[in-house]
Coordinates of C-alpha atoms in Angstrom, one line a residue:
X1 CA 14.6 -18.2 -0.3
X2 CA 12.6 -16.3 -3.2
X3 CA 10.2 -18.0 -4.9
X4 CA 7.2 -17.7 -8.0
X5 CA 2.9 -16.7 -7.3
X6 CA 0.7 -19.2 -7.0
X7 CA -8.6 1.8 -23.1
X8 CA -4.8 2.3 -23.7
X9 CA -2.5 -0.7 -25.2
X10 CA 0.0 -2.5 -23.7
X11 CA 2.4 -0.9 -25.8
X12 CA 1.9 2.1 -23.1
X13 CA 2.5 -0.3 -20.2
X14 CA 5.6 -1.3 -21.5
X15 CA 7.1 1.9 -22.7
X16 CA 5.8 3.9 -19.5
X17 CA 8.5 1.0 -17.9
X18 CA 11.0 1.6 -20.0
X19 CA 10.8 5.2 -19.1
X20 CA 11.2 4.7 -15.4
X21 CA 14.2 7.0 -14.6
X22 CA 14.1 10.4 -16.3
X23 CA 14.1 13.0 -13.2
X24 CA 16.9 13.4 -11.7
X25 CA 18.0 13.8 -8.0
X26 CA 20.4 13.9 -5.2
X27 CA 20.3 10.1 -4.5
X28 CA 23.4 8.0 -6.2
X29 CA 21.8 4.8 -6.0
X30 CA 18.6 3.8 -6.9
X31 CA 16.5 1.7 -4.6
X32 CA 15.0 -0.2 -7.5
X33 CA 16.1 -0.7 -11.1
X34 CA 13.2 -1.0 -14.0
X35 CA 14.9 -3.0 -17.4
X36 CA 12.8 -3.5 -20.4
X37 CA 14.6 -6.2 -22.7
X38 CA 14.2 -6.0 -26.6
X39 CA 11.6 -9.2 -25.8
X40 CA 9.6 -6.7 -24.1
X41 CA 9.9 -4.0 -26.6
X42 CA 8.8 -6.3 -29.4
X43 CA 5.8 -7.5 -27.7
X44 CA 5.1 -3.4 -26.8
X45 CA 5.7 -3.2 -31.0
X46 CA 2.7 -5.6 -31.5
X47 CA 0.3 -4.5 -29.2
X48 CA 1.5 -0.5 -30.5
X49 CA 0.7 -1.4 -34.2
X50 CA -2.9 -2.4 -32.7
X51 CA -3.3 1.3 -31.2
X52 CA -1.4 2.7 -34.5
X53 CA -3.7 1.1 -37.0
X54 CA -7.0 2.4 -35.3
X55 CA -5.7 5.4 -35.6
X56 CA -5.2 5.0 -39.3
X57 CA -8.4 3.7 -39.9
X58 CA -10.4 6.4 -38.2
X59 CA -8.1 8.9 -40.2
X60 CA -9.9 11.8 -42.4
X61 CA -8.9 12.0 -45.9
X62 CA -9.7 15.9 -47.3
X63 CA -11.3 16.0 -50.8
X64 CA -9.3 17.0 -53.4
X65 CA -9.7 18.7 -56.7
X66 CA -7.8 19.9 -59.6
X67 CA -7.9 20.4 -63.7
X68 CA -6.9 18.9 -66.5
X69 CA -6.2 19.5 -70.0
X70 CA -7.8 18.1 -73.3
X71 CA -5.7 18.6 -76.5
X72 CA -8.0 20.8 -78.8
X73 CA -11.0 21.0 -76.5
X74 CA -8.9 23.1 -73.3
X75 CA -9.1 22.2 -69.8
X76 CA -11.6 20.5 -67.0
X77 CA -12.3 20.1 -63.6
X78 CA -12.2 17.2 -61.4
X79 CA -13.2 16.2 -57.8
X80 CA -12.6 13.0 -55.7
X81 CA -14.3 13.0 -51.8
X82 CA -16.1 11.4 -49.5
X83 CA -13.2 9.2 -48.9
X84 CA -13.2 6.2 -46.4
X85 CA -10.5 4.1 -45.0
X86 CA -11.8 1.0 -45.8
X87 CA -8.6 -1.6 -44.4
X88 CA -5.0 -1.0 -42.5
X89 CA -2.4 -3.5 -42.5
X90 CA 0.9 -3.4 -40.7
X91 CA 2.5 -6.5 -41.1
X92 CA 6.0 -5.3 -40.0
X93 CA 6.9 -3.1 -36.8
X94 CA 9.9 -2.9 -34.6
X95 CA 10.6 -0.7 -31.5
X96 CA 14.4 -0.2 -31.5
X97 CA 16.7 0.7 -28.5
X98 CA 18.8 3.7 -29.7
X99 CA 21.8 3.9 -27.5
X100 CA 22.5 7.2 -25.2
X101 CA 19.2 8.7 -27.6
X102 CA 16.1 6.9 -26.6
X103 CA 13.5 4.7 -28.9
X104 CA 12.7 4.4 -32.6
X105 CA 9.1 2.9 -33.5
X106 CA 9.3 1.8 -37.2
X107 CA 6.7 0.3 -39.2
X108 CA 7.7 -1.3 -43.1
X109 CA 5.3 -2.7 -45.8
X110 CA 1.9 -1.3 -44.7
X111 CA -0.6 -0.8 -46.9
X112 CA -4.0 0.8 -46.8
X113 CA -7.2 0.5 -48.5
X114 CA -9.2 3.4 -49.6
X115 CA -12.4 4.1 -51.5
X116 CA -14.5 7.1 -52.1
X117 CA -16.6 9.2 -55.2
X118 CA -15.2 11.2 -58.2
X119 CA -16.7 13.5 -60.4
X120 CA -14.9 15.6 -63.6
X121 CA -16.6 18.3 -65.8
X122 CA -15.7 19.8 -69.0
X123 CA -18.1 22.5 -69.7
X124 CA -21.6 21.1 -70.1
X125 CA -20.0 17.6 -70.5
X126 CA -20.1 15.8 -66.3
X127 CA -19.0 12.5 -65.8
X128 CA -19.0 10.7 -62.1
X129 CA -18.6 7.2 -60.1
X130 CA -16.6 5.2 -57.4
X131 CA -13.2 4.7 -57.3
X132 CA -10.8 2.3 -55.1
X133 CA -7.5 3.6 -54.1
X134 CA -4.2 1.0 -52.7
X135 CA -1.5 2.7 -51.1
X136 CA 1.0 0.7 -50.5
X137 CA 4.9 0.1 -49.5
X138 CA 4.4 2.3 -46.7
X139 CA 6.9 3.0 -44.1
X140 CA 7.1 4.9 -41.4
X141 CA 9.9 5.9 -38.8
X142 CA 8.8 7.6 -35.4
X143 CA 11.6 8.8 -32.8
X144 CA 10.4 8.3 -28.7
X145 CA 12.1 11.4 -26.5
X146 CA 11.7 10.4 -23.2
X147 CA 11.9 13.2 -20.7
X148 CA 10.8 14.8 -17.1
X149 CA 8.4 16.9 -16.2
X150 CA 10.6 18.9 -13.8
X151 CA 7.2 20.0 -12.1
X152 CA 5.3 16.9 -11.2
X153 CA 8.1 14.8 -11.4
X154 CA 6.2 12.4 -13.8
X155 CA 8.1 10.9 -16.9
X156 CA 6.8 12.4 -20.5
X157 CA 6.8 11.1 -23.8
X158 CA 6.8 12.6 -26.9
X159 CA 7.4 12.2 -30.8
X160 CA 10.5 13.9 -31.3
X161 CA 10.6 13.2 -35.1
X162 CA 8.2 11.3 -37.9
X163 CA 8.7 10.3 -41.5
X164 CA 6.7 8.3 -43.5
X165 CA 7.5 7.3 -47.1
X166 CA 4.6 5.7 -49.7
X167 CA 6.3 3.3 -52.9
X168 CA 3.2 2.9 -55.0
X169 CA -0.3 4.7 -55.0
X170 CA -2.9 2.8 -57.5
X171 CA -6.2 4.1 -58.0
X172 CA -9.2 2.2 -59.8
X173 CA -12.1 3.8 -61.7
X174 CA -15.5 1.8 -61.6
X175 CA -16.4 3.3 -64.9
X176 CA -14.1 2.0 -67.4
X177 CA -15.0 3.8 -70.1
X178 CA -13.8 6.9 -69.1
X179 CA -10.6 5.0 -68.0
X180 CA -8.7 7.4 -70.8
X181 CA -10.0 10.2 -69.2
X182 CA -8.4 9.2 -65.7
X183 CA -5.3 9.0 -67.4
X184 CA -5.0 12.6 -68.3
X185 CA -4.9 13.8 -64.4
X186 CA -3.8 10.0 -62.7
X187 CA -0.2 11.5 -62.0
X188 CA -1.8 14.3 -60.2
X189 CA -4.4 12.4 -58.4
X190 CA -1.5 9.4 -57.2
X191 CA 0.8 12.8 -56.1
X192 CA -1.9 14.5 -54.6
X193 CA -2.8 11.5 -52.5
X194 CA 0.8 10.7 -51.8
X195 CA 1.2 13.9 -50.2
X196 CA -2.0 14.1 -48.1
X197 CA -1.4 10.1 -46.8
X198 CA 2.4 11.2 -45.7
X199 CA 1.1 14.4 -43.8
X200 CA -1.8 12.4 -42.5
X201 CA 0.4 9.1 -41.5
X202 CA 2.7 11.4 -39.3
X203 CA -0.3 12.9 -37.6
X204 CA -1.9 9.9 -36.8
X205 CA 1.4 9.2 -34.9
X206 CA 1.9 11.9 -32.9
X207 CA -1.5 11.6 -31.9
X208 CA -1.3 8.4 -30.9
X209 CA 1.5 9.1 -28.6
X210 CA 0.3 12.8 -27.1
X211 CA -3.6 11.4 -26.7
X212 CA -3.0 8.0 -25.4
X213 CA 0.7 7.3 -24.4
X214 CA 1.5 10.5 -22.5
X215 CA -1.7 10.6 -20.5
X216 CA -1.0 6.9 -19.4
X217 CA 2.7 7.8 -18.5
X218 CA 0.6 10.7 -16.2
X219 CA -1.4 8.1 -14.4
X220 CA 2.1 6.4 -13.1
X221 CA 2.3 7.6 -9.8
X222 CA 5.3 9.1 -7.8
X223 CA 4.6 8.3 -4.7
X224 CA 2.1 5.2 -3.6
X225 CA 0.3 5.6 -0.2
X226 CA 0.4 2.0 1.9
X227 CA -1.5 2.6 4.7
X228 CA -1.9 5.3 7.6
X229 CA 1.9 5.1 8.3
X230 CA 3.9 5.2 5.2
X231 CA 4.1 5.6 1.7
X232 CA 6.7 4.3 -1.0
X233 CA 8.6 6.7 -3.3
X234 CA 8.8 5.8 -7.1
X235 CA 10.3 9.0 -8.1
X236 CA 13.2 8.4 -10.5
X237 CA 16.5 9.1 -10.2
X238 CA 18.6 9.5 -13.4
X239 CA 17.7 9.4 -17.3
X240 CA 17.2 5.9 -18.8
X241 CA 20.3 4.2 -19.9
X242 CA 19.8 2.5 -23.5
X243 CA 22.0 -0.3 -24.5
X244 CA 21.2 -2.0 -27.6
X245 CA 19.7 -4.6 -25.6
X246 CA 18.1 -3.0 -22.6
X247 CA 16.8 0.2 -21.2
X248 CA 17.5 0.3 -17.5
X249 CA 15.7 3.1 -15.5
X250 CA 16.3 3.9 -12.1
X251 CA 13.7 4.5 -8.9
X252 CA 14.3 5.7 -5.9
X253 CA 12.8 2.7 -4.2
X254 CA 12.1 4.2 -0.5
X255 CA 9.5 3.4 2.2
X256 CA 9.0 7.2 3.8
X257 CA 6.9 8.0 7.0
X258 CA 3.6 9.7 6.2
X259 CA 3.9 11.8 9.3
X260 CA 7.3 13.2 9.1
X261 CA 9.9 12.7 6.5
X262 CA 13.3 12.1 6.8
X263 CA 16.0 10.8 4.8
X264 CA 17.4 7.3 6.3
X265 CA 20.9 6.8 8.0
X266 CA 21.8 4.4 5.3
X267 CA 22.7 4.6 1.6
X268 CA 21.1 1.9 -1.6
X269 CA 23.8 -0.3 -2.5
X270 CA 25.1 -0.7 -5.8
X271 CA 23.4 -3.4 -7.5
X272 CA 25.0 -5.6 -9.8
X273 CA 22.6 -6.3 -12.4
X274 CA 22.8 -9.8 -14.4
X275 CA 22.6 -9.4 -18.3
X276 CA 19.3 -11.9 -18.3
X277 CA 17.2 -11.3 -21.3
X278 CA 14.7 -13.7 -21.1
X279 CA 12.0 -12.1 -19.9
X280 CA 10.6 -8.8 -21.1
X281 CA 11.0 -6.9 -18.2
X282 CA 12.7 -7.1 -14.9
X283 CA 12.9 -5.4 -11.3
X284 CA 16.2 -5.1 -9.3
X285 CA 14.7 -4.9 -5.7
X286 CA 17.6 -3.9 -3.5
X287 CA 17.5 -4.1 0.2
X288 CA 17.5 -0.3 1.0
X289 CA 13.9 -0.9 -0.3
X290 CA 13.1 -3.4 2.4
X291 CA 15.2 -2.1 5.1
X292 CA 13.4 1.4 4.9
X293 CA 10.0 -0.1 5.3
X294 CA 11.4 -1.5 8.8
X295 CA 13.1 1.6 10.0
X296 CA 9.5 3.6 9.2
X297 CA 7.3 1.0 10.6
X298 CA 9.6 0.5 13.8
X299 CA 9.7 4.4 14.2
X300 CA 6.2 4.8 14.4
X301 CA 5.9 2.5 16.4
X302 CA 3.4 -0.2 14.8
X303 CA 5.8 -3.3 15.1
X304 CA 4.2 -4.3 18.2
X305 CA 1.7 -6.7 19.6
X306 CA -0.2 -7.3 22.3
X307 CA -0.6 -10.8 23.3
X308 CA -3.3 -12.1 25.4
X309 CA -4.8 -15.3 26.9
X310 CA -7.5 -15.7 24.0
X311 CA -5.0 -15.7 21.2
X312 CA -3.3 -18.5 22.7
X313 CA -4.8 -22.1 20.6
X314 CA -7.7 -23.7 22.6
X315 CA -5.9 -26.7 22.4
X316 CA -2.6 -25.4 24.0
X317 CA -1.9 -26.5 27.9
X318 CA 0.0 -23.4 28.5
X319 CA -2.3 -20.1 29.5
X320 CA -1.5 -16.8 29.7
X321 CA -1.9 -16.8 33.2
X322 CA -0.3 -16.0 36.1
X323 CA -1.2 -19.8 37.9
X324 CA 0.8 -21.4 34.5
X325 CA 3.4 -18.9 34.5
X326 CA 4.0 -19.6 38.3
X327 CA 5.0 -23.5 37.3
X328 CA 8.1 -22.2 36.4
X329 CA 8.3 -18.5 38.2
X330 CA 6.8 -19.4 41.4
X331 CA 7.1 -15.5 42.7
X332 CA 4.3 -14.6 39.8
X333 CA 1.9 -17.1 41.0
X334 CA 2.5 -15.5 44.7
X335 CA 2.5 -11.9 43.7
X336 CA 0.0 -12.2 41.7
X337 CA -3.0 -15.5 42.2
X338 CA -5.2 -16.7 39.7
X339 CA -5.2 -13.3 37.2
X340 CA -4.6 -13.4 33.6
X341 CA -1.5 -12.0 31.9
X342 CA -0.7 -10.0 28.9
X343 CA 2.5 -9.9 26.4
X344 CA 3.5 -7.0 24.7
X345 CA 6.0 -7.8 22.0
X346 CA 8.2 -5.1 19.7
X347 CA 10.8 -4.4 17.7
X348 CA 13.4 -2.7 19.8
X349 CA 15.5 -1.5 16.9
X350 CA 14.4 -1.3 12.7
X351 CA 14.6 -4.8 11.5
X352 CA 17.4 -5.5 9.1
X353 CA 17.2 -7.4 6.2
X354 CA 20.1 -8.8 4.1
X355 CA 20.3 -10.8 0.9
X356 CA 22.5 -12.9 -1.1
X357 CA 22.6 -15.5 -3.6
X358 CA 21.7 -18.2 -0.5
X359 CA 18.7 -16.5 0.1
X360 CA 17.1 -13.8 2.5
X361 CA 17.7 -13.2 6.3
X362 CA 15.8 -10.8 8.9
X363 CA 18.1 -10.4 12.2
X364 CA 15.0 -8.4 14.5
X365 CA 15.9 -7.6 17.8
X366 CA 12.5 -7.9 19.8
X367 CA 11.5 -7.1 23.6
X368 CA 8.6 -8.8 25.6
X369 CA 7.0 -6.9 28.8
X370 CA 4.9 -9.4 30.7
X371 CA 1.9 -7.9 32.4
X372 CA -0.5 -8.9 34.9
X373 CA -3.9 -7.7 34.4
X374 CA -5.1 -6.9 38.1
X375 CA -8.8 -6.8 39.4
X376 CA -9.2 -3.3 38.2
X377 CA -8.1 -4.1 34.4
X378 CA -5.1 -2.1 35.5
X379 CA -1.5 -3.7 34.0
X380 CA 1.1 -4.5 36.7
X381 CA 4.9 -5.1 35.2
X382 CA 6.3 -8.4 35.9
X383 CA 9.6 -8.8 33.8
X384 CA 11.0 -7.3 30.8
X385 CA 12.9 -9.6 28.0
X386 CA 14.9 -9.3 25.2
X387 CA 14.8 -11.8 22.6
X388 CA 17.0 -12.5 19.6
X389 CA 16.2 -15.3 16.3
X390 CA 17.1 -15.7 13.3
X391 CA 14.3 -15.6 10.8
X392 CA 13.9 -16.6 7.1
X393 CA 12.3 -14.7 4.3
X394 CA 10.5 -16.1 1.4
X395 CA 9.2 -13.7 -1.2
X396 CA 6.4 -14.0 -3.9
X397 CA 4.7 -11.8 -6.1
X398 CA 0.6 -12.3 -5.8
X399 CA -0.9 -10.1 -9.1
X400 CA 1.3 -6.7 -8.5
X401 CA 2.4 -6.8 -4.7
X402 CA 5.2 -8.3 -3.3
X403 CA 4.3 -10.3 -0.6
X404 CA 6.4 -12.5 2.0
X405 CA 6.6 -15.4 4.9
X406 CA 8.7 -15.4 7.5
X407 CA 9.7 -18.2 9.6
X408 CA 11.9 -18.2 12.8
X409 CA 14.5 -20.2 14.5
X410 CA 14.8 -20.6 17.9
X411 CA 14.6 -17.6 20.2
X412 CA 17.4 -16.8 23.0
X413 CA 16.2 -14.9 25.5
X414 CA 17.5 -12.4 28.2
X415 CA 16.3 -11.2 31.5
X416 CA 16.6 -6.9 30.7
X417 CA 14.4 -6.3 33.6
X418 CA 12.5 -7.6 36.5
X419 CA 9.8 -6.7 39.0
X420 CA 9.5 -9.4 40.7
X421 CA 13.0 -10.6 41.6
X422 CA 15.7 -12.7 39.8
X423 CA 15.0 -15.9 37.9
X424 CA 16.4 -18.1 35.1
X425 CA 14.9 -16.9 32.0
X426 CA 15.8 -20.5 30.2
X427 CA 12.5 -21.7 32.0
X428 CA 10.7 -19.3 29.6
X429 CA 12.3 -20.5 26.8
X430 CA 9.6 -23.2 25.8
X431 CA 6.7 -20.7 26.4
X432 CA 8.2 -18.3 23.8
X433 CA 9.6 -20.6 21.5
X434 CA 5.4 -21.6 21.8
X435 CA 4.1 -18.2 21.5
X436 CA 5.7 -16.4 18.8
X437 CA 5.6 -19.3 16.3
X438 CA 2.1 -20.0 17.1
X439 CA 0.1 -16.2 17.9
X440 CA 2.8 -13.6 16.8
X441 CA 4.2 -15.0 13.4
X442 CA 0.7 -15.7 11.6
X443 CA -0.1 -11.8 12.5
X444 CA 3.1 -10.8 10.8
X445 CA 2.9 -13.0 8.1
X446 CA -1.0 -12.2 7.4
X447 CA -0.1 -8.6 7.1
X448 CA 3.3 -9.6 4.8
X449 CA 0.7 -11.6 2.5
X450 CA -1.5 -8.0 1.9
X451 CA 1.7 -7.1 0.1
X452 CA 3.0 -4.2 -1.0
X453 CA 2.7 -2.6 -5.0
X454 CA 5.0 -3.0 -7.6
X455 CA 5.9 -0.1 -9.5
X456 CA 4.1 -1.1 -12.4
X457 CA 1.6 0.4 -14.7
X458 CA -1.5 -0.7 -14.4
X459 CA -4.0 -3.2 -16.6
X460 CA -1.3 -5.9 -17.0
X461 CA -0.7 -9.3 -16.1
X462 CA 2.9 -11.0 -15.1
X463 CA 3.5 -13.9 -17.0
X464 CA 6.3 -16.5 -16.4
X465 CA 7.9 -15.0 -12.9
X466 CA 11.0 -15.1 -11.8
X467 CA 12.6 -14.2 -8.2
X468 CA 16.4 -14.9 -7.2
X469 CA 18.2 -13.5 -4.6
X470 CA 21.2 -12.0 -5.5
X471 CA 24.4 -9.8 -3.3
X472 CA 22.3 -7.2 -1.8
X473 CA 19.1 -7.5 -4.2
X474 CA 15.7 -9.3 -5.1
X475 CA 15.8 -10.0 -8.8
X476 CA 12.4 -10.0 -10.3
X477 CA 11.7 -10.7 -13.9
X478 CA 8.2 -11.4 -16.2
X479 CA 6.7 -11.2 -19.2
X480 CA 3.7 -9.2 -19.4
X481 CA 0.1 -9.4 -20.9
X482 CA -2.0 -6.4 -21.4
X483 CA -5.5 -7.2 -20.0

């Protein structure tokens, strides 16, 4: 059964996950479904605000100037310059799901503090000083459109809309003796700064999306090479499906041969995804994903192992020699006296994994060819066995990789062919039930513990893991921490 494990902001991580599912291909059902819950988007919002705050703090405020009029004295001019943002507060933010549309980032009750220098002139009269500016009650609303680059197959994100509003702008002048003068153009200052800030705020939001979030989307691989034999196709199948609570994306979720790619002779099942919302993100990994792995590796001829005597535990009384086998099958020792033996064990057909609420089970079809090692090191075939067994599968997560471990039940043997005459395979039952669990299985589990990469963006840690077996798929849930 399933079990748990032992400088881009993380809001990008979750939004990338949320966008999985934006390219259209021919496959109807996904091999993997990715789901982001509102809890995940809330965390993304918290982290995203930190990135936006930094963008706003680095925002440049241009100098501005104007004129004023003093009754009976005529016109004068003013200039506000060297303006620097000294503080930004974004106390409230949220990323909302917009059903059938996308995402909306909203920020309310934000405040910005600015200081700078000012000067004013009327004929030969010149005055200057410092000023402090407070911009209060800022609200921002930005739409995020999730789509796909048809050329590369990568997901894309753009800021489709942005609006901002400022409740209040207040200016404090360092020289109180000229406050009366500032009052003459106070409204002009406020209006100019309000217009400037509004345009700058939406530019900062758009720049943050295009310079940080969009490039991060491009780092999410469409395919991942596993080894010299296989890769995994994580391409996206359909636009994301947004509801009031979740955003679901559909991934192909399929192993493929690096040497010769061809479609599997079976299709992904329909996944009855549960309505859990306790974790930030979920992955529904179907049996199709695992069974395409078995198909690719079996067809590549790599699901095999040659067992030699030095692989048998030293404490074992059984040795891989014709003498040991001759105790059970006398003609082996008679025809090939005092020789070493080898067993070549392989999967004769692709292993098939089934998933149900009761757990994960594998039904491999194996064959074992026994050889005698002749004095010239050539191999003489002895007999061919067919082997079937039930295999229990445990799945876990280490870091960002899906790992597994197998355990086998009793082997059932069938004599497929013999070069030494007929004999009862029941005589070999004990030997093979010793060799497979003690020699073959550890090699298989060693490979499975290296794992396969989950379709996750980089730089995240998975917390509060959940692994549950459902009908035809494995449900993986986790909270996410960027770091």
